[in-house]
XYZ file of C-alpha atoms in Angstrom:
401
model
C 70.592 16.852 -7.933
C 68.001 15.605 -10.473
C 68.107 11.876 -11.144
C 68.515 12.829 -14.904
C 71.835 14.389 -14.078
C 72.903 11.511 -11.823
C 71.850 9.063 -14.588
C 74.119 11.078 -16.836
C 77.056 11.640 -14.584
C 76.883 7.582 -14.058
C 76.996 6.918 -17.568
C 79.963 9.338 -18.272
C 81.708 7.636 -15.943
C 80.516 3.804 -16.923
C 81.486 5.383 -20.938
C 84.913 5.814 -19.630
C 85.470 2.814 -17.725
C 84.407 0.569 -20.659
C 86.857 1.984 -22.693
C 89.268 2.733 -20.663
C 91.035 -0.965 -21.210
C 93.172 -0.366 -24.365
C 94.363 2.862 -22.704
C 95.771 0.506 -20.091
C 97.430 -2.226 -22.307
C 98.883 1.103 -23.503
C 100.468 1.777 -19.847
C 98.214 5.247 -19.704
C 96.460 3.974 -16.294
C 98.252 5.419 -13.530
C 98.148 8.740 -11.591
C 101.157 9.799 -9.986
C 100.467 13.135 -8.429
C 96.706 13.415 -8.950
C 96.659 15.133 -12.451
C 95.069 12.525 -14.904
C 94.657 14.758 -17.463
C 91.623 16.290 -16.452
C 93.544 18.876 -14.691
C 93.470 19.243 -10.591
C 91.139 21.775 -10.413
C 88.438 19.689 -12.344
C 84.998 18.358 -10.591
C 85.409 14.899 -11.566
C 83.147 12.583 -10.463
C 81.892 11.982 -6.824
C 80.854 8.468 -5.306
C 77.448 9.864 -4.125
C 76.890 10.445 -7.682
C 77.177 7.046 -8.645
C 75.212 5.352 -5.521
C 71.794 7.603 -5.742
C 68.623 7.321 -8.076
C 69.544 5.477 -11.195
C 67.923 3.288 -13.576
C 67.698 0.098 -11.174
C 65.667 -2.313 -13.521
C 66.877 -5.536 -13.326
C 68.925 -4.998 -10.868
C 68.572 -6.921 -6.962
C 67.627 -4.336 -4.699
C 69.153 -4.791 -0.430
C 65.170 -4.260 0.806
C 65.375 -7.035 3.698
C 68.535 -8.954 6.009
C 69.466 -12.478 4.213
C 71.995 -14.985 5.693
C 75.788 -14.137 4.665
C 77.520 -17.350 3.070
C 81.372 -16.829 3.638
C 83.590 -17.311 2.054
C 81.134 -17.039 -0.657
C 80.031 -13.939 -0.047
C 83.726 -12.737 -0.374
C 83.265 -12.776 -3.632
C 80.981 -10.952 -6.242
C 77.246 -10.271 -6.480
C 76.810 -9.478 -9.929
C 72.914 -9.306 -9.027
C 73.848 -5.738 -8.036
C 74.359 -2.711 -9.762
C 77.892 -1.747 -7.758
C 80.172 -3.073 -5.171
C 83.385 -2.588 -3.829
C 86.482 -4.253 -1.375
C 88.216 -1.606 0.194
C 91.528 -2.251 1.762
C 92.983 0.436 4.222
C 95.792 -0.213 6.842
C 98.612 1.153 8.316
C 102.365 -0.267 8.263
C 105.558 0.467 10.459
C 109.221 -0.433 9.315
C 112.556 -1.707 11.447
C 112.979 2.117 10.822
C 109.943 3.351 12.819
C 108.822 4.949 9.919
C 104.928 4.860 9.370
C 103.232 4.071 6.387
C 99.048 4.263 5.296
C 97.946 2.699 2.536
C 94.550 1.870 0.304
C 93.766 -0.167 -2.313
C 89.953 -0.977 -3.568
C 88.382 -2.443 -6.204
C 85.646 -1.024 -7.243
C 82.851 -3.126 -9.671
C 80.335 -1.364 -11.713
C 77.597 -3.248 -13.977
C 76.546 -1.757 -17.527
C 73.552 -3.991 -17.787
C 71.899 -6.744 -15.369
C 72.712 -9.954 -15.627
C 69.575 -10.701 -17.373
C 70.214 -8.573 -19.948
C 73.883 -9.056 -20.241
C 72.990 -12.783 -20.943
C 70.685 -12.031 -23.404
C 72.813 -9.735 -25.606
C 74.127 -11.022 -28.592
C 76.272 -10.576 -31.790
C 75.169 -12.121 -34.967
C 72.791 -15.410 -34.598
C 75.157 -18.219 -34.703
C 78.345 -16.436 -33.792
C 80.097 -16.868 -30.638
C 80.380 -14.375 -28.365
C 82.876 -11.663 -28.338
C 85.867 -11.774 -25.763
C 85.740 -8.167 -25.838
C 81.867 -8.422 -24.591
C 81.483 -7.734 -20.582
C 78.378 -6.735 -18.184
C 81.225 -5.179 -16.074
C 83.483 -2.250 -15.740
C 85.842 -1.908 -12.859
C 88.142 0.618 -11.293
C 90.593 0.045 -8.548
C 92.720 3.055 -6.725
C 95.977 2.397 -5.017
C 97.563 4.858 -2.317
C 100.458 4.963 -0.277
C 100.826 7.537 2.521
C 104.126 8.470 3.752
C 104.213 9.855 6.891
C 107.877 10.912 7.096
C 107.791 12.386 3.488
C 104.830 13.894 3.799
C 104.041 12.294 0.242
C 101.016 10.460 -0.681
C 101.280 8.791 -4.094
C 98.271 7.383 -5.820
C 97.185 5.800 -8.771
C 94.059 4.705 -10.756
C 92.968 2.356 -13.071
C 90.208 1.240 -15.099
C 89.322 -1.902 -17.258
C 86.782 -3.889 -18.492
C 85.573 -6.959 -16.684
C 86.789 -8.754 -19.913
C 89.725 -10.465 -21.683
C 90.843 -11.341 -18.153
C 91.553 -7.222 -17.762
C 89.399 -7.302 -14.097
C 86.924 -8.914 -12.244
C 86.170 -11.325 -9.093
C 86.450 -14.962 -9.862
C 87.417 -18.555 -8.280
C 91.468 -19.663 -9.176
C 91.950 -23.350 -10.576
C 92.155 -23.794 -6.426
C 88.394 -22.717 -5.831
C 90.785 -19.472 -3.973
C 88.589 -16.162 -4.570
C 90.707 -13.076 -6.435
C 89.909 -9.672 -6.912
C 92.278 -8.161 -9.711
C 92.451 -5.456 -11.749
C 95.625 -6.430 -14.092
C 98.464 -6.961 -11.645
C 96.893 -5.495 -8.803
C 95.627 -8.331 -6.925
C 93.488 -9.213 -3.369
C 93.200 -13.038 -2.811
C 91.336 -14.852 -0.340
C 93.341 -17.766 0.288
C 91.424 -19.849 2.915
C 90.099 -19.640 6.542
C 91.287 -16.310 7.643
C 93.872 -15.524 5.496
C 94.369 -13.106 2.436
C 96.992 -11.640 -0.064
C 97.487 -8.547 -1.322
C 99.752 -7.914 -4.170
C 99.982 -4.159 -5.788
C 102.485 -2.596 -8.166
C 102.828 0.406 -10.029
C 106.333 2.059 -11.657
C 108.493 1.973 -8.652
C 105.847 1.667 -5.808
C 104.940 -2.065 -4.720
C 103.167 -3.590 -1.716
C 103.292 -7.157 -1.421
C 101.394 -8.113 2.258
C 100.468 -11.485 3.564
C 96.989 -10.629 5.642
C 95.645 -12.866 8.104
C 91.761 -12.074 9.871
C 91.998 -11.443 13.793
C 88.145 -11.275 14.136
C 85.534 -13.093 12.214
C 83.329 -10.789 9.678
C 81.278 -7.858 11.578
C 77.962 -7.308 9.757
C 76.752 -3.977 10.017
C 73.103 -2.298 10.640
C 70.096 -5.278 10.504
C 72.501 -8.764 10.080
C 74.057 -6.751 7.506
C 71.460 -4.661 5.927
C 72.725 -1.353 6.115
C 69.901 1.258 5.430
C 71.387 4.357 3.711
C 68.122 6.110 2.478
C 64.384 6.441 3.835
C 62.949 4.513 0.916
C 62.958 0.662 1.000
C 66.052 -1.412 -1.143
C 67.685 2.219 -0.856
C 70.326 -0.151 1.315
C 73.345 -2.120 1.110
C 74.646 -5.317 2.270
C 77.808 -4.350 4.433
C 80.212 -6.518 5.956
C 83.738 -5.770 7.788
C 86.930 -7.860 8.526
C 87.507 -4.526 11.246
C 91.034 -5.829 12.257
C 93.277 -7.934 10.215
C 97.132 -8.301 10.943
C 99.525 -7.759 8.089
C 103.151 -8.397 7.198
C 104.987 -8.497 3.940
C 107.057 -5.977 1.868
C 107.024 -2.375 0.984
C 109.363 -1.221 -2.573
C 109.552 2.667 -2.277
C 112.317 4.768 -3.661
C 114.231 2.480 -4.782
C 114.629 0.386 -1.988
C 112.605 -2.635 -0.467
C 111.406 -2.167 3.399
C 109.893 -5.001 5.329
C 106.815 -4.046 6.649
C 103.606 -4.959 9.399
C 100.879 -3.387 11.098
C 96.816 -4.052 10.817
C 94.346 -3.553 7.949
C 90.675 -3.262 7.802
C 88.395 -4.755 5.117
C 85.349 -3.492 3.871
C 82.829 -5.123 1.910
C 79.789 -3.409 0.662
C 77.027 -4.030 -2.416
C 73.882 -2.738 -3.677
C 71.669 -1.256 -6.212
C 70.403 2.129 -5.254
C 71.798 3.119 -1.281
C 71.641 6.990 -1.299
C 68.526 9.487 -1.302
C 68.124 12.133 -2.971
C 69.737 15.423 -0.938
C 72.608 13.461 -0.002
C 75.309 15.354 -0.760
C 78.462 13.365 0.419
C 79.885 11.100 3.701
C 82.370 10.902 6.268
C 83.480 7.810 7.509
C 86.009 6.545 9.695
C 87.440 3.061 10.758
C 89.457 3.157 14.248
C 91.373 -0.008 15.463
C 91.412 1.167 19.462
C 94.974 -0.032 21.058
C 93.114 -1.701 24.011
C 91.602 -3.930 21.081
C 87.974 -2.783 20.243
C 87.150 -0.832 16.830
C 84.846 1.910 16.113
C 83.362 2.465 13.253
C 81.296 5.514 12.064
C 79.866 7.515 8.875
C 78.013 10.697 8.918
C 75.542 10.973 5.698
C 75.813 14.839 4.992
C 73.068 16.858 3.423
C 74.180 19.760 1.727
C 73.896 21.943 4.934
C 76.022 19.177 6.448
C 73.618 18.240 8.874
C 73.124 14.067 9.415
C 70.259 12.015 8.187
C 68.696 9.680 10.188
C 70.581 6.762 8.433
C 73.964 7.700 9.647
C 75.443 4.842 11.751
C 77.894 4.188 14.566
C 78.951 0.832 16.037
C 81.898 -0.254 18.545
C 83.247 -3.931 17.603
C 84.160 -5.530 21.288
C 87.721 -7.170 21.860
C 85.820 -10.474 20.995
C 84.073 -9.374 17.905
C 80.646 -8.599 19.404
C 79.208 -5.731 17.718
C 77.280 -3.095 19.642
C 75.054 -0.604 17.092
C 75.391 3.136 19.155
C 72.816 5.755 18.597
C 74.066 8.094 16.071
C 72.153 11.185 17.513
C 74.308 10.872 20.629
C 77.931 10.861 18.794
C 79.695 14.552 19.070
C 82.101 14.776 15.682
C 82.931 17.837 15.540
C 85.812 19.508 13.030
C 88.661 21.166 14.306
C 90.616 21.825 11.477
C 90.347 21.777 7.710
C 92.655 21.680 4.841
C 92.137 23.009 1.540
C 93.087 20.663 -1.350
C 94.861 22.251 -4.651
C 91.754 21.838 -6.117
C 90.040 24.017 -3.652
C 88.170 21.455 -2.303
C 88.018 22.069 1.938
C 88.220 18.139 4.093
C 87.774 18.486 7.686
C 90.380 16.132 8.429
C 90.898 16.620 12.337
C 88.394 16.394 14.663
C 86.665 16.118 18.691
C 84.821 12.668 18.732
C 82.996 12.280 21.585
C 81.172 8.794 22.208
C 80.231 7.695 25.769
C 80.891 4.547 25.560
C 84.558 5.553 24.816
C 84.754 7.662 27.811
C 86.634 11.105 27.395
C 86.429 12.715 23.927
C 89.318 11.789 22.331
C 91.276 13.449 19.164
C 91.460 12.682 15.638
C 94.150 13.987 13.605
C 96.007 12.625 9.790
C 99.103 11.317 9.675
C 99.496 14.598 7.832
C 96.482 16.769 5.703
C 97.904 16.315 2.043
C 95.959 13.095 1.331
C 93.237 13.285 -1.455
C 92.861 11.386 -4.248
C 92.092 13.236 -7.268
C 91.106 11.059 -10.223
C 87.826 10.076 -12.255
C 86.513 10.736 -8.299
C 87.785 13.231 -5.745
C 87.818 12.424 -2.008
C 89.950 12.514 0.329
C 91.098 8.864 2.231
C 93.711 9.358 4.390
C 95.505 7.472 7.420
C 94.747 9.127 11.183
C 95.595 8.558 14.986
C 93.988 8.791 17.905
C 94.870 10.628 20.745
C 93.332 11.116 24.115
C 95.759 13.624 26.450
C 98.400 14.026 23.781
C 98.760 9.919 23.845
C 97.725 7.609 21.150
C 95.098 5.390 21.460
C 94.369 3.825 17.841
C 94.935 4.225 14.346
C 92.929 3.682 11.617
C 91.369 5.886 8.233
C 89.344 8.393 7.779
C 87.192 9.024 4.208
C 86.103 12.507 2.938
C 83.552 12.504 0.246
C 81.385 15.372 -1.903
C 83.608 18.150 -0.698
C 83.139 20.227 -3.815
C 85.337 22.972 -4.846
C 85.385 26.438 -3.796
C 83.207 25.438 -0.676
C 83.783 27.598 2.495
């Protein structure tokens, strides 16, 4: 794909997140079944179209490891072009009924900050509340493994008028919102997630088991050939979580274990990248895995495609990619046409016998302003399970074979 077209795809999608605000004061922000309006057998928009060779003036670029600052770095870098917390976990009721469910907040910048803070209305006036450097979308996704169901929604706002964004409470307590969806930080290791739509509400009380895991070079995580084509990439891999689940019409108290994702930069993919898979796997014996294939078009691996195992004591061991065996075993074709190899052989030695990756069940894509398919998964080795954990689809495009 030509960086003109990616430069155009990203503003198309920036275009609609800056004005999709009033929309939402309107209550036109959710997505109950995956049809937004564009129809479900629409391209969309694909996140390797928005991480790849834009306009990166001004912008910080990820070209070298720096120290990580927490619980500052928790928080924002609006230094950087994009950057997202991502949320995924899986719940169990009194009931024994199992649960997956996603929520991230995605943060997009429509100028640097430079430029942002040198943009002005008329000389003397004060600024406009409606004025913001930001746009933001979040997604929130429920998986329900008994139902089959997954029910997901989307939103977008500007990072203005108190709509979105990543600030500091009157407490100094770091939030992540996008209007009443809501990820706090409320000290040491613990956090707060609050998320309603309609009917469907998650309110979960999240406490850190392991301190933050940073991945590739102290947290430099190379994801092109060329230098500040990077991120900085950080993950709370196993975080325990209790609280309350509202689903058809009735209110289930919930727990289980989350995983937390933290990820910035400017410019991460090359050129020829056509999508990723990645998975997070919280091991029952108390290690994680965690892994994502960079696909070409051909769906061959670049070189910058990573694997590490996370020890029981939060020791991180980087594995060599080129010696990982992930290999499909069965796909499922969305309603969109779009085909996600969502079960799979992984092989790793320093897991021992290849063990068995397979969803919750296959009907789990997300079908908005972006397709992709995010969906909770279990591990099995000999027909037992050995972890849970999420598995993430992207640049699947429609029609493919």
């Amino acid at each position: 794909m030509s960086s003109g077209l990616r430069r155009l795809l990203a503003a198309l999608l920036l275009a609609l997140l800056a004005t999709a605000a009033c929309q939402q004061r309107a209550g036109d922000g959710g997505d109950d079944g995956g049809d937004d309006g564009r129809g479900d057998g629409g391209d969309g928009l694909r996140l390797d179209q928005l991480l790849g060779e834009l306009d990166d003036t001004g912008f910080a670029r990820a070209a070298a490891p720096r120290d990580f600052d927490f619980p500052a770095d928790h928080g924002a870098h609006r230094d950087f072009r994009s950057e997202w917390w991502y949320l995924t976990g899986q719940l169990g009721d009194a009931a024994g009924r199992r649960y997956g469910f996603q929520i991230t907040f995605f943060r997009f910048a429509l100028a640097p900050p430079i430029a942002a803070g040198d943009a002005s209305g008329e000389a003397g006036a004060a600024p406009s509340r409606w004025r913001s450097s930001e746009a933001w979308m979040a997604h929130f996704a429920l998986s329900d493994a008994a139902g089959e169901r997954f029910i997901h929604h989307e939103r977008f706002a500007r990072g203005a008028l108190g709509l979105a964004g990543a600030d500091r409470d009157a407490h100094g307590r770091l939030q992540v919102w996008l209007d009443d969806w809501r990820l706090e930080h409320r000290g040491g290791d613990r956090w707060r997630l609050r998320a309603r739509h309609g009917e469907l509400s998650l309110a979960l009380s999240l406490r850190a088991q392991k301190p933050p895991v940073l991945h590739g070079q102290r947290g430099l995580s190379q994801k092109g050939a060329a230098p500040g084509n990077a991120s900085y990439y950080y993950s709370l891999p196993r975080i325990a979580a209790d609280g309350e689940l509202r689903i058809d019409g009735q209110r289930r108290a919930v727990a289980g274990s989350a995983w937390l994702d933290r990820e910035w930069s400017t410019s991460s993919l090359d050129a020829g990248v056509a999508g990723w898979d990645w998975l997070s796997l919280q091991l029952d014996d108390g290690r994680e895995l965690m892994l994502y294939r960079l696909r070409r078009a051909d769906g061959s691996a670049t070189p910058q495609s990573y694997a590490a195992l996370i020890a029981a004591d939060g020791a991180l061991q980087i594995l060599d990619y080129a010696a990982v065996e992930w290999t499909p075993t069965r796909h499922w074709r969305s309603p969109a046409g779009r085909r996600y190899p969502v079960a799979s052989r992984l092989r790793i030695d320093a897991l021992g016998a290849a063990i068995e990756l397979r969803p919750l069940f296959d009907a789990q894509e997300l079908s908005g302003a972006l397709h992709y398919w995010e969906g909770a998964m279990v591990a099995e080795r000999a027909g037992a399970v050995i972890g849970r954990g999420y598995l993430e689809l992207t640049g699947y495009p429609p029609g493919q074979h």
